[in-house]
CSV table of C-alpha atoms in Angstrom, one decimal:
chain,number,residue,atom,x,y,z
A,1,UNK,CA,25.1,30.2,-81.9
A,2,UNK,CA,26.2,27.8,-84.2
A,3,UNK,CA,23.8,25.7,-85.9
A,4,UNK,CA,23.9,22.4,-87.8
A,5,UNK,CA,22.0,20.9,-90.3
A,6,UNK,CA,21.6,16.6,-90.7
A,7,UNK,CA,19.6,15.8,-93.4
A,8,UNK,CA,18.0,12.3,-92.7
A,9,UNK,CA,18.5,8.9,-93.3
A,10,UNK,CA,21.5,9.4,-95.9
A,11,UNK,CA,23.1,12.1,-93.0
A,12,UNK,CA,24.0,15.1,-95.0
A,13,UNK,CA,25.6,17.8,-93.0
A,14,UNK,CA,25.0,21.2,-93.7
A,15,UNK,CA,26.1,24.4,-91.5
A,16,UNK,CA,23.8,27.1,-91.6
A,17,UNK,CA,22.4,30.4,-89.8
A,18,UNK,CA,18.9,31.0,-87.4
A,19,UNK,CA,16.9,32.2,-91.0
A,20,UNK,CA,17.7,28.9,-92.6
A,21,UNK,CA,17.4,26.6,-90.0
A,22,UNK,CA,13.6,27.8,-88.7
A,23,UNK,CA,12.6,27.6,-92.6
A,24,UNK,CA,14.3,23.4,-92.7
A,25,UNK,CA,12.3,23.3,-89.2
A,26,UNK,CA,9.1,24.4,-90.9
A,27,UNK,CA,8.7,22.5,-94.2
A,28,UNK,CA,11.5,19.2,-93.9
A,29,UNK,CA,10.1,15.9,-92.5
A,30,UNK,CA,12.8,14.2,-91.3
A,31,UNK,CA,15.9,16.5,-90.0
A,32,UNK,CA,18.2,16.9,-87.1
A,33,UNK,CA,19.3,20.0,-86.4
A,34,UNK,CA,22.1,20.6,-83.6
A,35,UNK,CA,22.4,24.0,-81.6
A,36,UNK,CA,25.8,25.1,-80.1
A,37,UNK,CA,25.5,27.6,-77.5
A,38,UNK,CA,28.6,29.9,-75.9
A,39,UNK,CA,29.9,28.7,-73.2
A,40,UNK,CA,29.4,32.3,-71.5
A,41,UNK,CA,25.6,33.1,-73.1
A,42,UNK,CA,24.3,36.7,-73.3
A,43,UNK,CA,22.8,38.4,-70.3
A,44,UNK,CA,19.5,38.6,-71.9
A,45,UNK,CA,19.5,36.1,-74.6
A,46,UNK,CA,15.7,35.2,-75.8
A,47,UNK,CA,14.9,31.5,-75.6
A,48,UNK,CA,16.3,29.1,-78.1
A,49,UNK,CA,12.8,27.9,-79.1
A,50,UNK,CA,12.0,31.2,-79.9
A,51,UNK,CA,15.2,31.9,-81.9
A,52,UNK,CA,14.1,28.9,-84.2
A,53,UNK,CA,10.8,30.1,-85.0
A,54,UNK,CA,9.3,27.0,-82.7
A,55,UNK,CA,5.7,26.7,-81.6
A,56,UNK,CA,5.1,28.9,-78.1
A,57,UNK,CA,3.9,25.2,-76.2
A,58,UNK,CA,7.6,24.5,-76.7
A,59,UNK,CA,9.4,24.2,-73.7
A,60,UNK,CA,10.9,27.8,-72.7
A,61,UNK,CA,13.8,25.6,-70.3
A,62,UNK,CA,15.1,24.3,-74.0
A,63,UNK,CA,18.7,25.2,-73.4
A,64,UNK,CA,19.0,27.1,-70.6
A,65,UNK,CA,22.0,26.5,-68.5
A,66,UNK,CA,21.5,24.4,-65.3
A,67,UNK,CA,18.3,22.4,-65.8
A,68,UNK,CA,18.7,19.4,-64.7
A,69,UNK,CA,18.0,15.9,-65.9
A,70,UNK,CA,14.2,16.0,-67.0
A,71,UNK,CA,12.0,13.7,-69.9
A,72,UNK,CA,8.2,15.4,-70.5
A,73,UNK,CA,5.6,14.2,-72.4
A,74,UNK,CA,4.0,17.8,-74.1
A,75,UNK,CA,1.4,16.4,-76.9
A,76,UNK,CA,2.6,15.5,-80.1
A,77,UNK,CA,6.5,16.3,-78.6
A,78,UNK,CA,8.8,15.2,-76.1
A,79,UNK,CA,11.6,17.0,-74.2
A,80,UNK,CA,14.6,15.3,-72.7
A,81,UNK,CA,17.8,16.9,-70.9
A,82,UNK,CA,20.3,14.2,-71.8
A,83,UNK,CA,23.6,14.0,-69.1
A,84,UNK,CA,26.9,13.4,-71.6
A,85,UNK,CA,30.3,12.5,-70.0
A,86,UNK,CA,32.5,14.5,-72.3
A,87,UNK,CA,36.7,15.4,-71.4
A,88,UNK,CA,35.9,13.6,-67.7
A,89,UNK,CA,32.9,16.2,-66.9
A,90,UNK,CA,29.4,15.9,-67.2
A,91,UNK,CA,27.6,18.2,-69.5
A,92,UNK,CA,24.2,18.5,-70.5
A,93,UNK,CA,22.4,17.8,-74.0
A,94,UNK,CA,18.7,19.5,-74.2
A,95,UNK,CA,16.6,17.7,-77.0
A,96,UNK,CA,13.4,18.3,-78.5
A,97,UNK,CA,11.7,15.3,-80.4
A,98,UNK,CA,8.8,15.7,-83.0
A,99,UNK,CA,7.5,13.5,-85.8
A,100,UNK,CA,9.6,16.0,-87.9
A,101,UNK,CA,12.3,16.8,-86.7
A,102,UNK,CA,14.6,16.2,-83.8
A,103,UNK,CA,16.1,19.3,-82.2
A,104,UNK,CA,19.9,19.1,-79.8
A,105,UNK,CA,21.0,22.1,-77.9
A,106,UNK,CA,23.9,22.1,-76.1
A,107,UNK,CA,26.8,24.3,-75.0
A,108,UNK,CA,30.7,23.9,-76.4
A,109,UNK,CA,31.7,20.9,-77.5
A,110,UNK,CA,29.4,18.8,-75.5
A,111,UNK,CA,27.3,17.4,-78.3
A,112,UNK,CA,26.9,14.1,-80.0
A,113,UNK,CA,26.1,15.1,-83.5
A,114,UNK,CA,29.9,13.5,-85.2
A,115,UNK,CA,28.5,9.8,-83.5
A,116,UNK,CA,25.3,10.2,-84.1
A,117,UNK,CA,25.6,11.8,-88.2
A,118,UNK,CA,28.1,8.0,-88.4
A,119,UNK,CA,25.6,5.9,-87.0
A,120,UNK,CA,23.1,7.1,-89.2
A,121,UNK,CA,24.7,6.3,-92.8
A,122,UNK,CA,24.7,2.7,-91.0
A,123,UNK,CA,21.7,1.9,-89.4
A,124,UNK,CA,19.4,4.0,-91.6
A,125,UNK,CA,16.7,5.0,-89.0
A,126,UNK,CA,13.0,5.0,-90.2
A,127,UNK,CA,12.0,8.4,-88.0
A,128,UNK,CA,13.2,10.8,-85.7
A,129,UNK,CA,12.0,8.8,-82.7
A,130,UNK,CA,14.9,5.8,-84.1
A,131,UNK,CA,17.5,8.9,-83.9
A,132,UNK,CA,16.3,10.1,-80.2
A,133,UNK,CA,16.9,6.8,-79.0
A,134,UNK,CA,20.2,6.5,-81.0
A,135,UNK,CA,21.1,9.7,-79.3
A,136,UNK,CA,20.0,8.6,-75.7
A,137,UNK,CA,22.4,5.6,-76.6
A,138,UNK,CA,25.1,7.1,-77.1
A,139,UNK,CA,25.0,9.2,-74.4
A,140,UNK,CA,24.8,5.7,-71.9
A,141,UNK,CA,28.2,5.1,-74.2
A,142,UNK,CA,29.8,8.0,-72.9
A,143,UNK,CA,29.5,6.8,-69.3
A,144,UNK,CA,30.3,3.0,-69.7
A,145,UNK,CA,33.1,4.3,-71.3
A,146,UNK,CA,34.2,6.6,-68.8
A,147,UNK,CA,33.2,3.6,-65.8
A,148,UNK,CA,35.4,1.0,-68.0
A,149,UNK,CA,38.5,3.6,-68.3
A,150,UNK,CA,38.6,4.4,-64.7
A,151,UNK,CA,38.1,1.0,-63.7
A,152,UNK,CA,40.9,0.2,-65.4
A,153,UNK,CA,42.8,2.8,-63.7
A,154,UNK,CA,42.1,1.6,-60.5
A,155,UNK,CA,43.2,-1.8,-61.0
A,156,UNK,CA,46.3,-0.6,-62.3
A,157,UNK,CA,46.7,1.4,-59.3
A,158,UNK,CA,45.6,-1.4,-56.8
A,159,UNK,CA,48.8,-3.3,-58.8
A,160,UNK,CA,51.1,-0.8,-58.2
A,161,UNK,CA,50.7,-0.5,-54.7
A,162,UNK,CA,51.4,-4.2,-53.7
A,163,UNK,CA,54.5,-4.0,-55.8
A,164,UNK,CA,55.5,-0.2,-54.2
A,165,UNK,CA,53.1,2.2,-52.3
A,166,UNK,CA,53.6,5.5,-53.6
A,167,UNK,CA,52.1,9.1,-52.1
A,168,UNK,CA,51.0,10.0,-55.5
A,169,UNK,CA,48.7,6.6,-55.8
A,170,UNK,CA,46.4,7.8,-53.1
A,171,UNK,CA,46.1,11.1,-54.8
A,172,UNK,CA,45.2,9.4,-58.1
A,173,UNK,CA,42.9,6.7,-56.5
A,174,UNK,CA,41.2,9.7,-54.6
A,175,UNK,CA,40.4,11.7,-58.3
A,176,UNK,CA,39.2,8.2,-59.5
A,177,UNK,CA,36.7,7.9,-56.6
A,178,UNK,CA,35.0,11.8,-56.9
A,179,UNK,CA,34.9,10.8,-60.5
A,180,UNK,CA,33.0,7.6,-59.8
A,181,UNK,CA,30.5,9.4,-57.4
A,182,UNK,CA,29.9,12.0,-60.1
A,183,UNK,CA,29.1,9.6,-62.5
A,184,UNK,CA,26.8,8.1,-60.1
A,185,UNK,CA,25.6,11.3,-58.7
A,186,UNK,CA,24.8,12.5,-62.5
A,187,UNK,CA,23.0,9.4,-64.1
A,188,UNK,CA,20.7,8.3,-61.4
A,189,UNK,CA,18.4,11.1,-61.4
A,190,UNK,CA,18.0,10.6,-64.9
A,191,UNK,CA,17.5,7.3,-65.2
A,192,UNK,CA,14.9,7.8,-62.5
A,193,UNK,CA,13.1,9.8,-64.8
A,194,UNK,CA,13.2,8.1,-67.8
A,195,UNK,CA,12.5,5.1,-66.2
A,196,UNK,CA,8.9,6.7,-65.1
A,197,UNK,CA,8.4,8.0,-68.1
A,198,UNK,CA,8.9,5.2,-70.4
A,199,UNK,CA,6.8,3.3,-68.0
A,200,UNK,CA,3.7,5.5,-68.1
A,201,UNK,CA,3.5,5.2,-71.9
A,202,UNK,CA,4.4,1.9,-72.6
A,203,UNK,CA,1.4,1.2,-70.5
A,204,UNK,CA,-0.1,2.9,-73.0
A,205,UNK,CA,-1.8,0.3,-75.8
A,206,UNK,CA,-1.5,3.4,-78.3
A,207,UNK,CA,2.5,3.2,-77.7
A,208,UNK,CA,3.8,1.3,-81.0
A,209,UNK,CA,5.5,-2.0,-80.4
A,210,UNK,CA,8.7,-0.5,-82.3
A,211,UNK,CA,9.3,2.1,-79.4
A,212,UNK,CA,8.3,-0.2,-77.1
A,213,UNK,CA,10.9,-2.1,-78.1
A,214,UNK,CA,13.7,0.6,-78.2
A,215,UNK,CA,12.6,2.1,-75.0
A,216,UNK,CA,13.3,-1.6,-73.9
A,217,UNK,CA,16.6,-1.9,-75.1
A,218,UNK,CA,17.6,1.5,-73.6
A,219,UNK,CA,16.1,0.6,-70.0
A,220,UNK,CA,18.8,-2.0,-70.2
A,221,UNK,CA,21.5,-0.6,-71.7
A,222,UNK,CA,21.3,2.2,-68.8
A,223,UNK,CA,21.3,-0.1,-66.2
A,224,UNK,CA,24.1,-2.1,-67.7
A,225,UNK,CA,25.4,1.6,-67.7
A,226,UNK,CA,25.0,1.9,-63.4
A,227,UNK,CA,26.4,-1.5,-62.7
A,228,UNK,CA,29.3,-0.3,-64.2
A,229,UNK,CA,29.5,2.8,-62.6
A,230,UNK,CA,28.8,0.7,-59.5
A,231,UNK,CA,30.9,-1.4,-60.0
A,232,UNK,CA,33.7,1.3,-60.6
A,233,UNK,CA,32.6,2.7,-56.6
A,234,UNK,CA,33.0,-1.0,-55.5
A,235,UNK,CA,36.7,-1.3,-56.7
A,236,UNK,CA,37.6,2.6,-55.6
A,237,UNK,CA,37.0,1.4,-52.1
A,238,UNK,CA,38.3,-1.7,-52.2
A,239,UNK,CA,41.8,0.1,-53.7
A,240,UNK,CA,41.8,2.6,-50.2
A,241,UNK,CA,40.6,-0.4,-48.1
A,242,UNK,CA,44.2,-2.6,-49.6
A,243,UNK,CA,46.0,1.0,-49.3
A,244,UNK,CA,45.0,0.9,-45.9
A,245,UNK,CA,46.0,-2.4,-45.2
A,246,UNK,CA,49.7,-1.9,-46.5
A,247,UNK,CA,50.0,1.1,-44.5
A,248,UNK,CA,48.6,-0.7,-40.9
A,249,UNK,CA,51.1,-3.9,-41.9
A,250,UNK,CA,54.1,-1.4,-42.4
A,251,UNK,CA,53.1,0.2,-39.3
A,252,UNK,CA,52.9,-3.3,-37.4
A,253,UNK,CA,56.2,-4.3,-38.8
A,254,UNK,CA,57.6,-1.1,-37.5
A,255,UNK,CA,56.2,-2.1,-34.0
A,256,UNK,CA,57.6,-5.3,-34.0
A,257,UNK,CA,61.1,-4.2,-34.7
A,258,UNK,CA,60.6,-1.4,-31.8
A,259,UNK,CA,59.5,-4.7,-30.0
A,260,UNK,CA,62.7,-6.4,-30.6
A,261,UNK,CA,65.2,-3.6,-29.8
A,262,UNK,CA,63.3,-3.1,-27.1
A,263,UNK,CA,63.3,-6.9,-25.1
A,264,UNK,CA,67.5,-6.3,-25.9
A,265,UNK,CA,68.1,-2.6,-24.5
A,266,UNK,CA,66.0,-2.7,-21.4
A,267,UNK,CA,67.4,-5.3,-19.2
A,268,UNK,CA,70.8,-3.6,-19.8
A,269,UNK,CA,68.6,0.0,-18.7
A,270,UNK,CA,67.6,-1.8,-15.7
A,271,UNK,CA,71.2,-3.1,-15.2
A,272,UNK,CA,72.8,0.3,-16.2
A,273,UNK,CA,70.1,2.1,-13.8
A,274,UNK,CA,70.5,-0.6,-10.8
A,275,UNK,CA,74.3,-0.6,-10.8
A,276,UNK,CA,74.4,3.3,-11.3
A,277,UNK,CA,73.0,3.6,-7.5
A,278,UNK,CA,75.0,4.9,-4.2
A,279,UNK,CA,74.4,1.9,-2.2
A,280,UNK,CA,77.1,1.6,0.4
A,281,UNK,CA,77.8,-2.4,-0.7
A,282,UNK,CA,78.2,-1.4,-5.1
A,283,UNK,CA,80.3,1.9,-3.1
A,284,UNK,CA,82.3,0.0,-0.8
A,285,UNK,CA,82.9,-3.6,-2.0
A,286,UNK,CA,82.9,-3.7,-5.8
A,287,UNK,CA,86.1,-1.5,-6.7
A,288,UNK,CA,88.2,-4.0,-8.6
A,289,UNK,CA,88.6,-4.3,-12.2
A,290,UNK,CA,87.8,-7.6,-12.1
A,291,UNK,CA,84.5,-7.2,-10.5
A,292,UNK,CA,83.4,-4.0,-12.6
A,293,UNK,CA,84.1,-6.0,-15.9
A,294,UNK,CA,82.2,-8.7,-14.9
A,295,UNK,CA,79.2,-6.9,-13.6
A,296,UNK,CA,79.6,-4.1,-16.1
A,297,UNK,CA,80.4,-5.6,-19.0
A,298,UNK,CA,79.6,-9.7,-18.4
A,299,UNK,CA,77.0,-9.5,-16.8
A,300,UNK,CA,75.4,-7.2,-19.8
A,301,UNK,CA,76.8,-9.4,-22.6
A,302,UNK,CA,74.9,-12.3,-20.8
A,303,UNK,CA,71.6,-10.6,-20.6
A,304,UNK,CA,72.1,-9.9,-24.8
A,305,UNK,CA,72.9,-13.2,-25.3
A,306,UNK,CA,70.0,-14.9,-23.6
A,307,UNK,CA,67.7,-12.1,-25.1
A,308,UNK,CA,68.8,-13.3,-28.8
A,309,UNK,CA,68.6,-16.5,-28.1
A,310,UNK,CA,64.5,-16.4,-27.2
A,311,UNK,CA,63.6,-14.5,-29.5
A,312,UNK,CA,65.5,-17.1,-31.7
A,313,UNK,CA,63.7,-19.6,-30.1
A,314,UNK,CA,60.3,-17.7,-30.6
A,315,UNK,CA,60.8,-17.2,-34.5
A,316,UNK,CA,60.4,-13.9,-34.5
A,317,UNK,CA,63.6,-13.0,-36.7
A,318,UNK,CA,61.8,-15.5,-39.1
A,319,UNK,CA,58.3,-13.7,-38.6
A,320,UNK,CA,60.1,-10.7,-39.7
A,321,UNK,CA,61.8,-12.0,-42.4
A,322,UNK,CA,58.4,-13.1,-43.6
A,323,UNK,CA,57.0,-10.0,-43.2
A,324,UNK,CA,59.3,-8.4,-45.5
């Protein structure tokens, strides 16, 4: 466990062990304090809250691995499992909210306490609740970001294809889509949530105006967030729809030529096939050169002849050449 120390507004950092860090939890009035987990925790690792020293009303889910998105409401305290795009996956950030103190757990690198210590020497926040919903902000910054990059991906891709289809484009555009859908997948839920629970208590008239009005602002920064991300699904299948299409008009322009060869080399089948019969009259009368050359060979040229000239006629060589 490694465990970090913020000393608020002026954003101090200080790394420090579990003795320190439950006394700062005890007596300081304004501090963040970030938790970094293993990646692989202990078989039988006691609860985090009860590592720090924290009150037993505390939640016991407070960085367990797995919980899923979740905002509760317990007293004087509030508990949020925050979803953070971070390296193209979707990790976790637990946090625990007090008049005192605010409280991030998280596992590996996942966390946001290097944006969130920079934004403080900026904006100086008046109390932990300010840095909660700086942190629930920049965790909607880590998807639009994500939704922006791959959307730009895709249109770079959607390009690329109309200049050259490549098998590798498909591939990439395939990545960008599963990526889309676990944005999606990942934020909904727990905008749903927070949603419901922002609604409850600003319908409270004890909620002060100030939250009211950050709880606003993030309500529509997180739906900016899902058009984005929405707008990143729209483009994904509109990429394999144009993929599509290129494939179905190489395919068509494939049938046409088949077409064309086609209309040339079967009347000479049929004229190959009908003269290649042991009737007594092609048997019996037609055994001069003069005959076989004409029939054979003139009367074949013919047929080529009049076959190029319709499909002259027709435009088709110019449809073709269109088509290309």
């Amino acid at each position: 466990m490694i465990v970090t120390v913020v000393s608020m507004p002026e954003g101090g950092v200080t790394r420090t062990d579990v003795t320190e860090v439950r006394e700062r939890l005890a007596t300081s009035d304004f501090v963040l304090v970030d938790v970094e987990l293993p990646e692989a925790p202990p078989a039988e690792a006691p609860p985090v809250s009860h590592q720090l020293g924290l009150e037993p009303e505390n939640p016991l889910w407070l960085g367990r691995e797995g919980v899923p998105a979740r905002a509760e409401f317990l007293g004087d305290r509030a508990a949020f499992v925050v979803p953070v795009v971070k390296g193209g996956e979707v990790a976790h950030v637990h946090a625990l909210v007090t008049e005192r103190f605010l409280l991030t757990v998280h596992r590996g690198q996942a966390g946001l306490r290097e944006s969130i210590t920079a934004q403080l020497q900026s904006e100086q926040p008046p109390d932990t609740v300010a840095v909660l919903f700086l942190l629930l902000q920049e965790a909607m910054a880590t998807y639009r970001r994500s939704a922006v990059q791959d959307l730009l991906l895709v249109e770079e891709l959607e390009d690329e294809m109309f200049e050259g289809r490549r098998p590798d484009q498909i591939y990439r555009l395939s990545q960008l889509r599963r990526h889309s859908a676990l944005l999606h997948r990942t934020l909904l839920p727990y905008l749903q949530v927070m949603d419901e629970m922002f609604t409850r208590r600003m319908m409270d008239r004890s909620f002060p105006k100030a939250r009211q009005r950050l709880a606003r602002e993030f309500q529509h920064a997180a739906r900016l967030v899902h058009t984005d991300i929405e707008s990143l699904q729209d483009a994904s299948r509109r990429a394999f729809a144009s993929y599509s299409t290129l494939v179905s008009g190489e395919q068509n322009a494939v049938i046409n030529r088949l077409a064309i060869v086609s209309v040339i080399f079967l009347p000479l089948s049929f004229l190959t096939g009908f003269f290649g019969m042991n009737f007594s009259y092609l048997t019996d009368e037609m055994e001069s050169k003069a005959v076989f050359w004409l029939l054979a060979i003139g009367l074949q040229a013919v047929v080529v002849l009049i076959a190029l000239y319709v499909l002259h006629r027709t435009r088709i060589w110019r449809r073709l050449r269109d088509d290309d």
